[in-house]
mmCIF file of C-alpha atoms in Angstrom:
data_model
loop_
_atom_site.group_PDB
_atom_site.id
_atom_site.type_symbol
_atom_site.label_atom_id
_atom_site.label_comp_id
_atom_site.label_asym_id
_atom_site.label_seq_id
_atom_site.Cartn_x
_atom_site.Cartn_y
_atom_site.Cartn_z
ATOM 1 C CA MET A 1 -6.752 24.076 -40.134
ATOM 2 C CA THR A 2 -9.575 27.259 -39.579
ATOM 3 C CA CYS A 3 -8.694 30.359 -38.693
ATOM 4 C CA VAL A 4 -11.039 33.682 -38.818
ATOM 5 C CA PHE A 5 -10.074 36.587 -39.903
ATOM 6 C CA SER A 6 -11.837 39.761 -38.882
ATOM 7 C CA TYR A 7 -9.927 42.140 -37.819
ATOM 8 C CA ASP A 8 -6.923 43.653 -40.339
ATOM 9 C CA ASN A 9 -4.725 44.400 -36.932
ATOM 10 C CA VAL A 10 -4.714 41.063 -35.434
ATOM 11 C CA ASP A 11 -1.700 38.468 -37.847
ATOM 12 C CA PHE A 12 -1.668 35.013 -37.576
ATOM 13 C CA CYS A 13 2.166 33.592 -37.708
ATOM 14 C CA ASP A 14 3.485 29.665 -38.775
ATOM 15 C CA VAL A 15 4.589 28.331 -35.505
ATOM 16 C CA HIS A 16 7.679 26.158 -37.885
ATOM 17 C CA ASP A 17 9.085 28.995 -39.570
ATOM 18 C CA LEU A 18 8.961 32.663 -37.684
ATOM 19 C CA PRO A 19 10.367 36.062 -39.144
ATOM 20 C CA GLY A 20 13.994 36.044 -37.091
ATOM 21 C CA LEU A 21 12.727 33.246 -34.821
ATOM 22 C CA GLY A 22 12.357 30.103 -37.227
ATOM 23 C CA ASP A 23 11.006 27.455 -36.342
ATOM 24 C CA LEU A 24 9.572 27.263 -31.943
ATOM 25 C CA SER A 25 6.670 24.898 -33.159
ATOM 26 C CA LYS A 26 8.714 22.114 -31.300
ATOM 27 C CA LYS A 27 8.760 25.183 -28.508
ATOM 28 C CA PHE A 28 5.570 25.030 -25.238
ATOM 29 C CA GLY A 29 3.037 26.622 -27.247
ATOM 30 C CA MET A 30 2.040 28.622 -24.599
ATOM 31 C CA ILE A 31 4.469 30.815 -24.897
ATOM 32 C CA TRP A 32 3.868 31.546 -28.933
ATOM 33 C CA ARG A 33 1.463 34.279 -28.016
ATOM 34 C CA PHE A 34 4.441 35.674 -26.073
ATOM 35 C CA MET A 35 6.488 35.995 -29.593
ATOM 36 C CA PRO A 36 5.531 39.569 -30.307
ATOM 37 C CA LEU A 37 7.285 40.878 -27.687
ATOM 38 C CA ALA A 38 10.492 43.008 -28.838
ATOM 39 C CA ASP A 39 9.921 42.315 -32.498
ATOM 40 C CA GLY A 40 10.449 44.781 -35.336
ATOM 41 C CA THR A 41 7.542 44.844 -36.630
ATOM 42 C CA VAL A 42 5.639 45.228 -34.067
ATOM 43 C CA GLU A 43 4.298 48.456 -32.859
ATOM 44 C CA ARG A 44 1.898 47.454 -29.707
ATOM 45 C CA PHE A 45 0.480 44.512 -28.710
ATOM 46 C CA ILE A 46 -2.060 42.046 -25.767
ATOM 47 C CA VAL A 47 -2.103 38.531 -25.255
ATOM 48 C CA ARG A 48 -5.074 36.580 -24.547
ATOM 49 C CA ASP A 49 -6.595 33.273 -24.257
ATOM 50 C CA LEU A 50 -8.835 32.383 -27.383
ATOM 51 C CA ASP A 51 -10.994 31.126 -25.531
ATOM 52 C CA SER A 52 -11.701 34.755 -23.661
ATOM 53 C CA LEU A 53 -13.111 37.505 -25.469
ATOM 54 C CA ILE A 54 -12.500 41.118 -25.679
ATOM 55 C CA GLY A 55 -15.651 43.570 -23.468
ATOM 56 C CA TRP A 56 -15.881 47.307 -23.649
ATOM 57 C CA ARG A 57 -14.580 47.083 -19.691
ATOM 58 C CA GLU A 58 -11.653 45.890 -20.740
ATOM 59 C CA ARG A 59 -11.270 47.830 -24.317
ATOM 60 C CA ALA A 60 -11.376 50.708 -21.266
ATOM 61 C CA ALA A 61 -8.256 49.624 -19.691
ATOM 62 C CA VAL A 62 -5.610 48.870 -22.427
ATOM 63 C CA ASP A 63 -6.704 52.345 -23.364
ATOM 64 C CA ASP A 64 -6.175 53.480 -20.400
ATOM 65 C CA TRP A 65 -2.450 51.855 -20.602
ATOM 66 C CA ILE A 66 -2.013 53.143 -24.337
ATOM 67 C CA ALA A 67 -2.751 56.978 -22.234
ATOM 68 C CA SER A 68 -0.607 56.306 -19.525
ATOM 69 C CA ASN A 69 2.892 56.178 -21.298
ATOM 70 C CA ARG A 70 3.932 52.982 -20.583
ATOM 71 C CA THR A 71 5.408 49.604 -22.627
ATOM 72 C CA PHE A 72 3.539 47.636 -19.778
ATOM 73 C CA HIS A 73 0.897 46.363 -19.037
ATOM 74 C CA ALA A 74 -1.303 43.488 -16.617
ATOM 75 C CA MET A 75 -4.307 42.923 -15.480
ATOM 76 C CA ARG A 76 -6.056 40.783 -12.399
ATOM 77 C CA ASP A 77 -9.354 40.285 -12.877
ATOM 78 C CA ALA A 78 -10.129 37.942 -10.496
ATOM 79 C CA PRO A 79 -8.702 37.255 -6.443
ATOM 80 C CA ALA A 80 -7.019 33.953 -8.223
ATOM 81 C CA HIS A 81 -5.145 35.558 -10.295
ATOM 82 C CA GLY A 82 -2.609 35.666 -8.144
ATOM 83 C CA THR A 83 0.516 36.047 -9.853
ATOM 84 C CA GLU A 84 2.376 39.091 -11.952
ATOM 85 C CA ILE A 85 1.964 38.621 -15.230
ATOM 86 C CA LEU A 86 -0.438 36.536 -15.834
ATOM 87 C CA GLY A 87 0.467 34.718 -19.288
ATOM 88 C CA GLY A 88 -3.157 35.874 -21.682
ATOM 89 C CA MET A 89 -4.017 39.356 -18.862
ATOM 90 C CA TRP A 90 -0.570 41.334 -20.663
ATOM 91 C CA GLY A 91 0.080 43.823 -23.427
ATOM 92 C CA GLY A 92 3.116 45.281 -24.440
ATOM 93 C CA TRP A 93 4.557 48.163 -26.432
ATOM 94 C CA ASN A 94 8.237 47.456 -28.119
ATOM 95 C CA ARG A 95 9.941 50.798 -27.629
ATOM 96 C CA TYR A 96 13.078 49.478 -26.096
ATOM 97 C CA ASN A 97 13.736 46.151 -27.761
ATOM 98 C CA SER A 98 16.547 46.637 -27.659
ATOM 99 C CA ILE A 99 16.714 45.785 -23.218
ATOM 100 C CA TYR A 100 13.479 42.893 -23.439
ATOM 101 C CA LYS A 101 14.964 41.327 -26.886
ATOM 102 C CA PRO A 102 17.057 39.151 -24.729
ATOM 103 C CA ALA A 103 14.030 39.097 -22.436
ATOM 104 C CA ARG A 104 12.120 37.034 -25.373
ATOM 105 C CA ASP A 105 15.241 35.092 -25.917
ATOM 106 C CA ARG A 106 15.908 33.410 -22.644
ATOM 107 C CA ILE A 107 11.573 32.511 -22.701
ATOM 108 C CA ILE A 108 12.152 30.398 -25.878
ATOM 109 C CA LYS A 109 15.642 28.537 -24.599
ATOM 110 C CA VAL A 110 13.691 27.818 -21.032
ATOM 111 C CA THR A 111 9.894 26.532 -22.074
ATOM 112 C CA GLN A 112 12.015 23.019 -23.199
ATOM 113 C CA GLN A 113 9.398 22.234 -19.191
ATOM 114 C CA ARG A 114 5.568 21.796 -20.019
ATOM 115 C CA TYR A 115 3.209 21.845 -17.352
ATOM 116 C CA LYS A 116 0.405 24.012 -17.029
ATOM 117 C CA GLY A 117 0.621 27.754 -15.474
ATOM 118 C CA LEU A 118 4.710 26.793 -17.501
ATOM 119 C CA ASP A 119 3.995 30.013 -19.455
ATOM 120 C CA GLN A 120 3.462 31.887 -15.441
ATOM 121 C CA ASP A 121 6.182 31.146 -13.997
ATOM 122 C CA VAL A 122 8.163 32.289 -17.155
ATOM 123 C CA LEU A 123 6.948 35.817 -16.792
ATOM 124 C CA THR A 124 7.305 35.497 -13.380
ATOM 125 C CA ALA A 125 11.661 34.287 -13.485
ATOM 126 C CA VAL A 126 12.316 35.832 -17.059
ATOM 127 C CA LEU A 127 9.813 39.417 -17.614
ATOM 128 C CA TRP A 128 9.093 40.694 -14.212
ATOM 129 C CA PRO A 129 12.358 41.536 -12.487
ATOM 130 C CA LEU A 130 13.082 43.754 -15.932
ATOM 131 C CA ILE A 131 9.448 45.381 -15.309
ATOM 132 C CA GLN A 132 10.285 46.100 -12.244
ATOM 133 C CA GLN A 133 13.717 47.374 -12.371
ATOM 134 C CA HIS A 134 12.141 50.366 -14.449
ATOM 135 C CA ARG A 135 9.447 51.259 -13.025
ATOM 136 C CA ASP A 136 7.511 50.735 -15.860
ATOM 137 C CA LEU A 137 4.215 48.825 -16.472
ATOM 138 C CA ILE A 138 0.803 49.882 -15.153
ATOM 139 C CA SER A 139 -1.918 47.191 -13.913
ATOM 140 C CA HIS A 140 -5.558 46.882 -13.065
ATOM 141 C CA ASP A 141 -5.509 45.742 -10.248
ATOM 142 C CA SER A 142 -9.326 44.753 -8.936
ATOM 143 C CA TYR A 143 -8.606 42.257 -5.443
ATOM 144 C CA LEU A 144 -4.740 41.800 -5.852
ATOM 145 C CA CYS A 145 -3.741 46.038 -5.628
ATOM 146 C CA LEU A 146 -1.843 45.701 -2.218
ATOM 147 C CA HIS A 147 0.271 43.271 -3.730
ATOM 148 C CA TYR A 148 1.523 43.537 -5.945
ATOM 149 C CA PRO A 149 3.721 47.202 -6.808
ATOM 150 C CA MET A 150 1.777 49.506 -9.665
ATOM 151 C CA THR A 151 -1.648 48.902 -9.312
ATOM 152 C CA LYS A 152 -4.331 51.216 -10.700
ATOM 153 C CA PRO A 153 -7.904 50.611 -10.342
ATOM 154 C CA PHE A 154 -9.865 49.475 -13.662
ATOM 155 C CA PRO A 155 -11.450 52.400 -15.292
ATOM 156 C CA LYS A 156 -15.055 51.279 -15.527
ATOM 157 C CA GLN A 157 -16.837 49.628 -13.516
ATOM 158 C CA ARG A 158 -18.201 45.258 -14.471
ATOM 159 C CA GLU A 159 -21.345 44.766 -15.465
ATOM 160 C CA SER A 160 -22.275 41.345 -13.040
ATOM 161 C CA PRO A 161 -20.365 38.839 -11.111
ATOM 162 C CA PHE A 162 -19.889 36.994 -13.563
ATOM 163 C CA ASP A 163 -18.333 39.347 -16.310
ATOM 164 C CA PHE A 164 -14.513 39.299 -15.436
ATOM 165 C CA VAL A 165 -10.940 39.536 -17.840
ATOM 166 C CA GLY A 166 -10.098 36.267 -18.343
ATOM 167 C CA SER A 167 -13.147 34.994 -17.966
ATOM 168 C CA PRO A 168 -13.795 32.272 -20.170
ATOM 169 C CA SER A 169 -16.995 33.077 -21.678
ATOM 170 C CA LEU A 170 -17.427 31.303 -25.255
ATOM 171 C CA PHE A 171 -16.809 27.295 -23.625
ATOM 172 C CA VAL A 172 -17.930 27.778 -20.324
ATOM 173 C CA LYS A 173 -21.063 29.351 -18.721
ATOM 174 C CA GLY A 174 -21.517 30.371 -15.460
ATOM 175 C CA ILE A 175 -18.751 31.212 -14.036
ATOM 176 C CA ARG A 176 -19.104 33.986 -10.802
ATOM 177 C CA LEU A 177 -17.113 35.881 -8.589
ATOM 178 C CA LYS A 178 -18.783 35.528 -5.010
ATOM 179 C CA LYS A 179 -17.152 38.670 -3.603
ATOM 180 C CA HIS A 180 -16.025 42.573 -4.051
ATOM 181 C CA CYS A 181 -13.308 44.126 -4.622
ATOM 182 C CA PRO A 182 -11.521 45.392 -1.933
ATOM 183 C CA ARG A 183 -12.823 48.977 -1.028
ATOM 184 C CA SER A 184 -8.893 49.327 -1.463
ATOM 185 C CA CYS A 185 -8.795 48.516 -5.167
ATOM 186 C CA ARG A 186 -12.092 50.295 -6.408
ATOM 187 C CA PRO A 187 -11.603 53.653 -8.064
ATOM 188 C CA PRO A 188 -11.157 56.192 -5.368
ATOM 189 C CA GLU A 189 -14.504 58.500 -6.535
ATOM 190 C CA HIS A 190 -16.154 55.034 -7.146
ATOM 191 C CA GLN A 191 -16.098 53.427 -3.225
ATOM 192 C CA ASP A 192 -19.592 52.688 -4.324
ATOM 193 C CA TRP A 193 -18.638 49.611 -6.922
ATOM 194 C CA GLU A 194 -18.797 46.701 -5.277
ATOM 195 C CA TRP A 195 -17.730 44.681 -8.724
ATOM 196 C CA CYS A 196 -14.755 46.467 -9.261
#
């Protein structure tokens, strides 16, 4: 296996021997990326799909989350992003590990099955109720802001309809958003942003 190590603040861990968790190699691979949750050696983490590049617009949203003093960050940036927490578009600040460690342990236990979307179903069933209870989330949302709580517009406008968080830009060319974002999901000072 070849890994590219371009940044000092990115760690790759062997799932056969995760400190404090042991061998998770037989667990559903899509949940491995959630293991920084409540890890005492990790201050903040973001969870992304490997085929999605992080762009400036997404960086601005992450910076906005960090400035917000909220524990969790989620993003929904396309009409198809209709779930509470997308498996590859969220992050956390490990400051309340006593609350969230049991959630991480439960995520590990409930992932005996394997199917497309299981990672998001588990986040919705296990983590989302805690986030709602503590109201400790900032969620950037460009299309479904009226359907989910604790949302706000993205701080930067997308450069084109091909530019959205979670786009598999490394491997798939030409995925394009087809409709403008609703006015209700645009920043109040930028109601002219059709591709918000």
